[in-house]
Coordinates of C-alpha atoms in Angstrom, one line a residue:
Chain A
M1 CA 91.0 154.8 66.6
K2 CA 89.9 156.1 70.6
L3 CA 90.9 152.0 71.0
S4 CA 93.9 152.0 69.4
K5 CA 95.3 155.4 71.3
S6 CA 93.8 153.8 74.8
A7 CA 95.5 150.7 73.7
L8 CA 99.1 152.5 73.3
L9 CA 99.0 154.3 76.6
T10 CA 98.3 151.0 78.3
L11 CA 101.4 149.4 76.3
G12 CA 103.0 152.9 77.7
F13 CA 102.7 152.5 80.9
F14 CA 103.4 149.1 81.0
F15 CA 106.9 149.4 79.5
V16 CA 107.8 152.6 81.3
T17 CA 107.2 150.7 85.1
M18 CA 108.0 147.5 83.7
S19 CA 111.4 147.5 85.9
Q20 CA 109.3 148.1 88.5
L21 CA 106.9 145.0 88.7
D22 CA 109.9 143.3 87.4
A23 CA 112.0 144.1 91.1
C24 CA 109.1 142.2 92.4
A25 CA 109.9 138.9 91.3
V26 CA 113.2 139.3 92.8
C27 CA 112.5 141.5 95.7
F28 CA 112.7 138.5 98.4
S29 CA 114.6 136.1 96.0
A30 CA 117.1 137.2 93.4
K31 CA 116.9 133.9 91.7
E32 CA 115.8 132.9 87.6
G33 CA 113.3 130.7 88.7
A34 CA 111.3 133.2 90.8
R35 CA 111.4 135.8 88.4
G36 CA 110.5 133.1 85.5
A37 CA 107.6 131.2 88.2
F38 CA 106.1 135.3 88.4
Y39 CA 105.6 135.9 84.3
I40 CA 104.1 133.2 84.0
T41 CA 102.0 133.4 86.5
T42 CA 101.2 136.7 85.6
A43 CA 100.4 135.5 82.1
V44 CA 97.9 133.0 83.6
L45 CA 96.8 135.3 86.4
T46 CA 96.1 138.4 83.5
F47 CA 94.5 135.8 80.8
L48 CA 92.8 133.3 82.0
P49 CA 90.1 135.5 84.1
L50 CA 89.4 136.7 80.0
A51 CA 89.1 133.0 79.0
L52 CA 86.7 132.2 81.7
I53 CA 84.4 135.0 80.7
S54 CA 84.6 133.8 77.4
G55 CA 83.8 130.7 77.8
V56 CA 81.0 131.0 79.9
I57 CA 79.0 133.8 77.5
F58 CA 79.9 131.5 74.1
W59 CA 78.2 128.2 76.0
L60 CA 75.4 130.2 77.2
K61 CA 75.1 131.6 73.6
K62 CA 75.3 128.0 72.3
K63 CA 72.4 127.4 75.2
L64 CA 70.1 129.9 73.3
K65 CA 70.7 129.1 69.6
A66 CA 69.6 125.6 70.9
Q67 CA 66.2 127.2 72.5
E68 CA 65.6 129.4 69.8
S69 CA 66.1 126.7 66.8
E70 CA 63.6 124.2 69.3
E71 CA 61.5 127.1 69.5
E72 CA 61.6 127.8 65.9
I73 CA 60.3 123.6 65.5
Chain B
M1 CA 59.4 133.8 65.2
S2 CA 58.4 137.0 67.0
N3 CA 59.3 137.7 69.8
T4 CA 55.8 139.1 70.6
V5 CA 52.4 137.2 71.4
S6 CA 48.9 139.3 70.3
S7 CA 47.1 139.8 73.7
Q8 CA 43.1 139.5 73.8
I9 CA 43.0 143.4 73.5
P10 CA 42.7 143.7 69.8
G11 CA 46.4 145.6 68.7
V12 CA 48.0 145.1 71.6
S13 CA 50.4 142.6 71.8
I14 CA 52.6 141.7 74.8
P15 CA 56.6 140.7 74.7
R16 CA 56.9 135.8 75.0
K17 CA 58.1 134.9 78.2
R18 CA 61.3 133.1 77.3
K19 CA 62.2 130.0 79.1
P20 CA 65.2 131.2 81.3
L21 CA 69.0 129.5 79.7
I22 CA 69.6 128.0 83.2
P23 CA 67.9 128.8 86.7
A24 CA 69.3 132.1 88.8
C25 CA 70.8 130.1 91.3
V26 CA 72.9 128.4 88.9
L27 CA 74.3 130.9 86.8
G28 CA 75.2 132.2 90.2
M29 CA 76.9 129.4 91.1
I30 CA 78.4 129.5 88.0
I31 CA 79.9 133.1 88.2
F32 CA 81.0 132.1 92.4
V33 CA 83.0 129.2 91.2
L34 CA 85.0 131.7 88.2
T35 CA 85.6 133.8 91.0
E36 CA 86.9 130.7 93.0
I37 CA 88.9 129.4 90.0
M38 CA 90.9 132.8 90.2
F39 CA 91.1 132.7 94.2
F40 CA 92.6 129.2 93.8
S41 CA 94.9 130.5 90.8
G42 CA 96.4 133.6 93.3
L43 CA 97.0 131.1 96.0
I44 CA 98.7 128.6 93.1
S45 CA 100.5 131.3 91.4
A46 CA 101.7 132.7 94.9
F47 CA 102.9 129.5 95.6
N48 CA 104.9 128.4 92.7
I49 CA 106.5 131.6 92.8
I50 CA 107.6 131.0 96.9
K51 CA 109.0 127.2 95.4
A52 CA 111.0 129.2 92.8
G53 CA 112.7 131.2 95.4
N54 CA 113.8 128.2 97.4
L55 CA 116.8 126.0 96.1
I56 CA 115.7 123.0 97.9
W57 CA 111.6 122.3 98.3
P58 CA 110.3 121.2 100.9
P59 CA 112.6 123.1 103.3
M60 CA 115.0 121.0 105.0
G61 CA 114.3 119.9 108.4
Q62 CA 110.4 119.5 107.5
P63 CA 108.6 116.5 107.5
R64 CA 107.1 115.1 104.0
L65 CA 103.5 115.0 103.7
P66 CA 101.4 111.9 103.1
V67 CA 101.5 111.3 99.6
G68 CA 100.2 107.7 99.4
I69 CA 97.3 108.0 101.4
T70 CA 96.5 111.1 99.8
A71 CA 96.6 109.5 96.2
I72 CA 94.2 107.1 97.7
N73 CA 91.5 109.7 99.2
T74 CA 91.7 111.3 95.8
G75 CA 90.4 108.0 94.3
F76 CA 87.2 108.3 96.4
L77 CA 86.9 113.0 95.8
V78 CA 86.9 111.6 92.0
L79 CA 85.3 108.8 92.3
S80 CA 82.6 110.6 94.3
G81 CA 82.3 113.0 91.4
I82 CA 82.0 109.5 88.9
V83 CA 79.3 109.4 90.9
L84 CA 77.1 112.5 90.9
F85 CA 77.7 112.4 87.6
F86 CA 75.4 109.0 87.5
S87 CA 73.6 110.5 89.5
N88 CA 72.4 113.6 87.2
R89 CA 72.0 110.8 84.3
A90 CA 69.0 108.9 86.1
Y91 CA 67.4 111.9 87.4
S92 CA 67.5 113.2 83.5
A93 CA 66.3 109.6 82.8
G94 CA 63.8 110.1 85.2
S95 CA 64.6 107.6 88.0
F96 CA 64.7 109.4 90.5
S97 CA 65.0 107.2 93.5
R98 CA 68.4 105.7 91.5
A99 CA 69.4 109.2 91.4
R100 CA 68.7 109.6 95.2
K101 CA 71.0 106.0 95.9
L102 CA 73.7 107.3 93.6
L103 CA 74.4 111.2 95.4
G104 CA 73.8 109.6 98.7
L105 CA 76.7 107.4 97.7
S106 CA 78.7 110.5 96.7
V107 CA 77.8 112.4 99.4
L108 CA 79.1 109.2 102.0
L109 CA 82.4 109.1 99.3
G110 CA 82.5 113.1 100.2
A111 CA 82.7 112.5 103.7
V112 CA 85.1 109.6 103.8
F113 CA 88.1 112.3 101.7
I114 CA 87.1 114.7 104.5
G115 CA 87.2 112.2 106.9
V116 CA 90.8 111.3 106.0
Q117 CA 91.8 114.5 105.2
G118 CA 91.0 115.6 109.2
Y119 CA 93.0 112.5 110.0
E120 CA 95.7 113.6 108.2
W121 CA 95.9 116.9 109.8
V122 CA 96.1 115.8 113.2
R123 CA 99.2 113.4 112.9
L124 CA 100.8 116.6 110.5
L125 CA 100.2 118.6 113.3
S126 CA 102.3 116.4 116.0
Y127 CA 105.1 116.3 113.6
G128 CA 104.9 119.7 113.6
I129 CA 104.0 121.1 109.9
T130 CA 102.0 123.9 111.6
M131 CA 100.9 127.0 110.0
T132 CA 104.2 128.8 112.4
S133 CA 106.7 126.5 111.0
S134 CA 107.7 127.5 107.9
T135 CA 106.5 128.6 105.1
Y136 CA 105.9 125.3 104.0
G137 CA 103.3 124.4 106.5
S138 CA 101.8 128.1 105.9
F139 CA 101.1 127.8 102.0
F140 CA 100.1 124.0 102.8
Y141 CA 97.2 124.7 105.5
V142 CA 95.9 127.7 103.5
I143 CA 95.8 126.1 100.0
I144 CA 94.8 122.3 101.0
G145 CA 92.9 124.4 104.4
T146 CA 90.9 125.8 101.7
H147 CA 90.1 123.5 99.7
A148 CA 88.8 121.7 102.8
I149 CA 86.4 124.5 103.7
H150 CA 84.8 124.4 100.0
A151 CA 84.1 120.6 100.6
I152 CA 83.0 120.7 103.5
G153 CA 80.7 123.4 102.7
A154 CA 79.5 121.4 99.5
M155 CA 78.9 118.6 101.5
I156 CA 76.2 120.0 103.5
F157 CA 74.1 121.6 100.4
M158 CA 74.8 118.1 98.9
F159 CA 73.3 116.5 102.2
R160 CA 70.5 119.5 101.9
A161 CA 70.2 118.0 98.2
Y162 CA 69.6 115.0 99.1
F163 CA 67.4 115.4 101.9
K164 CA 65.1 117.5 98.9
M165 CA 65.3 115.0 96.4
S166 CA 62.5 113.2 98.3
D167 CA 59.8 115.5 96.1
P168 CA 62.7 115.5 92.7
E169 CA 60.8 118.4 90.6
A170 CA 61.4 120.4 93.7
A171 CA 64.7 119.8 94.3
R172 CA 65.7 120.1 90.4
D173 CA 67.8 123.5 90.9
A174 CA 69.3 122.5 94.0
F175 CA 71.1 119.6 92.8
W176 CA 71.8 121.0 89.3
T177 CA 73.6 123.8 91.7
I178 CA 75.4 121.8 93.7
Q179 CA 76.7 119.8 91.1
V180 CA 78.9 122.9 89.7
F181 CA 80.1 123.1 93.2
W182 CA 80.9 120.1 93.8
Y183 CA 82.4 119.7 90.0
F184 CA 84.9 122.3 90.7
V185 CA 86.2 121.0 94.2
V186 CA 86.4 117.6 92.5
A187 CA 88.1 118.8 89.8
I188 CA 90.6 121.5 91.2
W189 CA 91.8 118.8 94.0
P190 CA 94.7 116.7 91.6
I191 CA 95.9 119.8 90.6
L192 CA 96.2 121.1 94.1
Y193 CA 97.8 117.7 94.8
S194 CA 100.5 117.2 92.1
L195 CA 101.2 120.9 93.5
V196 CA 101.3 120.6 97.1
Y197 CA 102.4 116.5 97.9
L198 CA 104.1 116.2 94.4
S199 CA 106.7 119.0 94.2

């Protein structure tokens, strides 16, 4: 329940500050292309670290499992 | 399987010493490479946003980058990564002398890449692309220059690993660690090349 509350608060924060965030994409150039690039890079920079860290954890877990099964033999 | 083993003292057991999954230096390098990926992602993002904000890219009046020679140079770098992969295979198979030779070849190919890049930079500077000539020049030197610094740093450590390979067992961790970094340097280059040179 606590988690959903904090998630809602975060979402609310983004909705409130959306216009300010959006302004960054066009503060130097009021073009649709710049706005699109800003959205894409924001998404990439948000999800890439999560994907990278999850990937390393998954790989280490797989290695650990392999080592444990080796030890059992 | 129990996580403890019985000691010589009756009733007292000591924790079983587990073999590390990967050497600490390799894990450290993996974490470092993750931060480097984010660093380059930041540079690429800034480049993409600036590029999207310009109607004409590269900007008018700026010399064009040497696409052809850099494509060949990219081949040298990729080949260096492939040779390093085979060096690792030879090392794993216990053929240490072959592994060392292949590592040396990989270092040589990497050095050719850096040498050609340096030569191209000198030419570009003479054509008028500098850090302050335009945003195009700034991004070129920041993105490609950062990669070059990484490549030079990796070369130094590959040299070190090559000399350490005279004692293959002692060089195991250093060899593994530098492989992680060199694969990163090799893998990120085609992305940077297509982004900066081909766009």
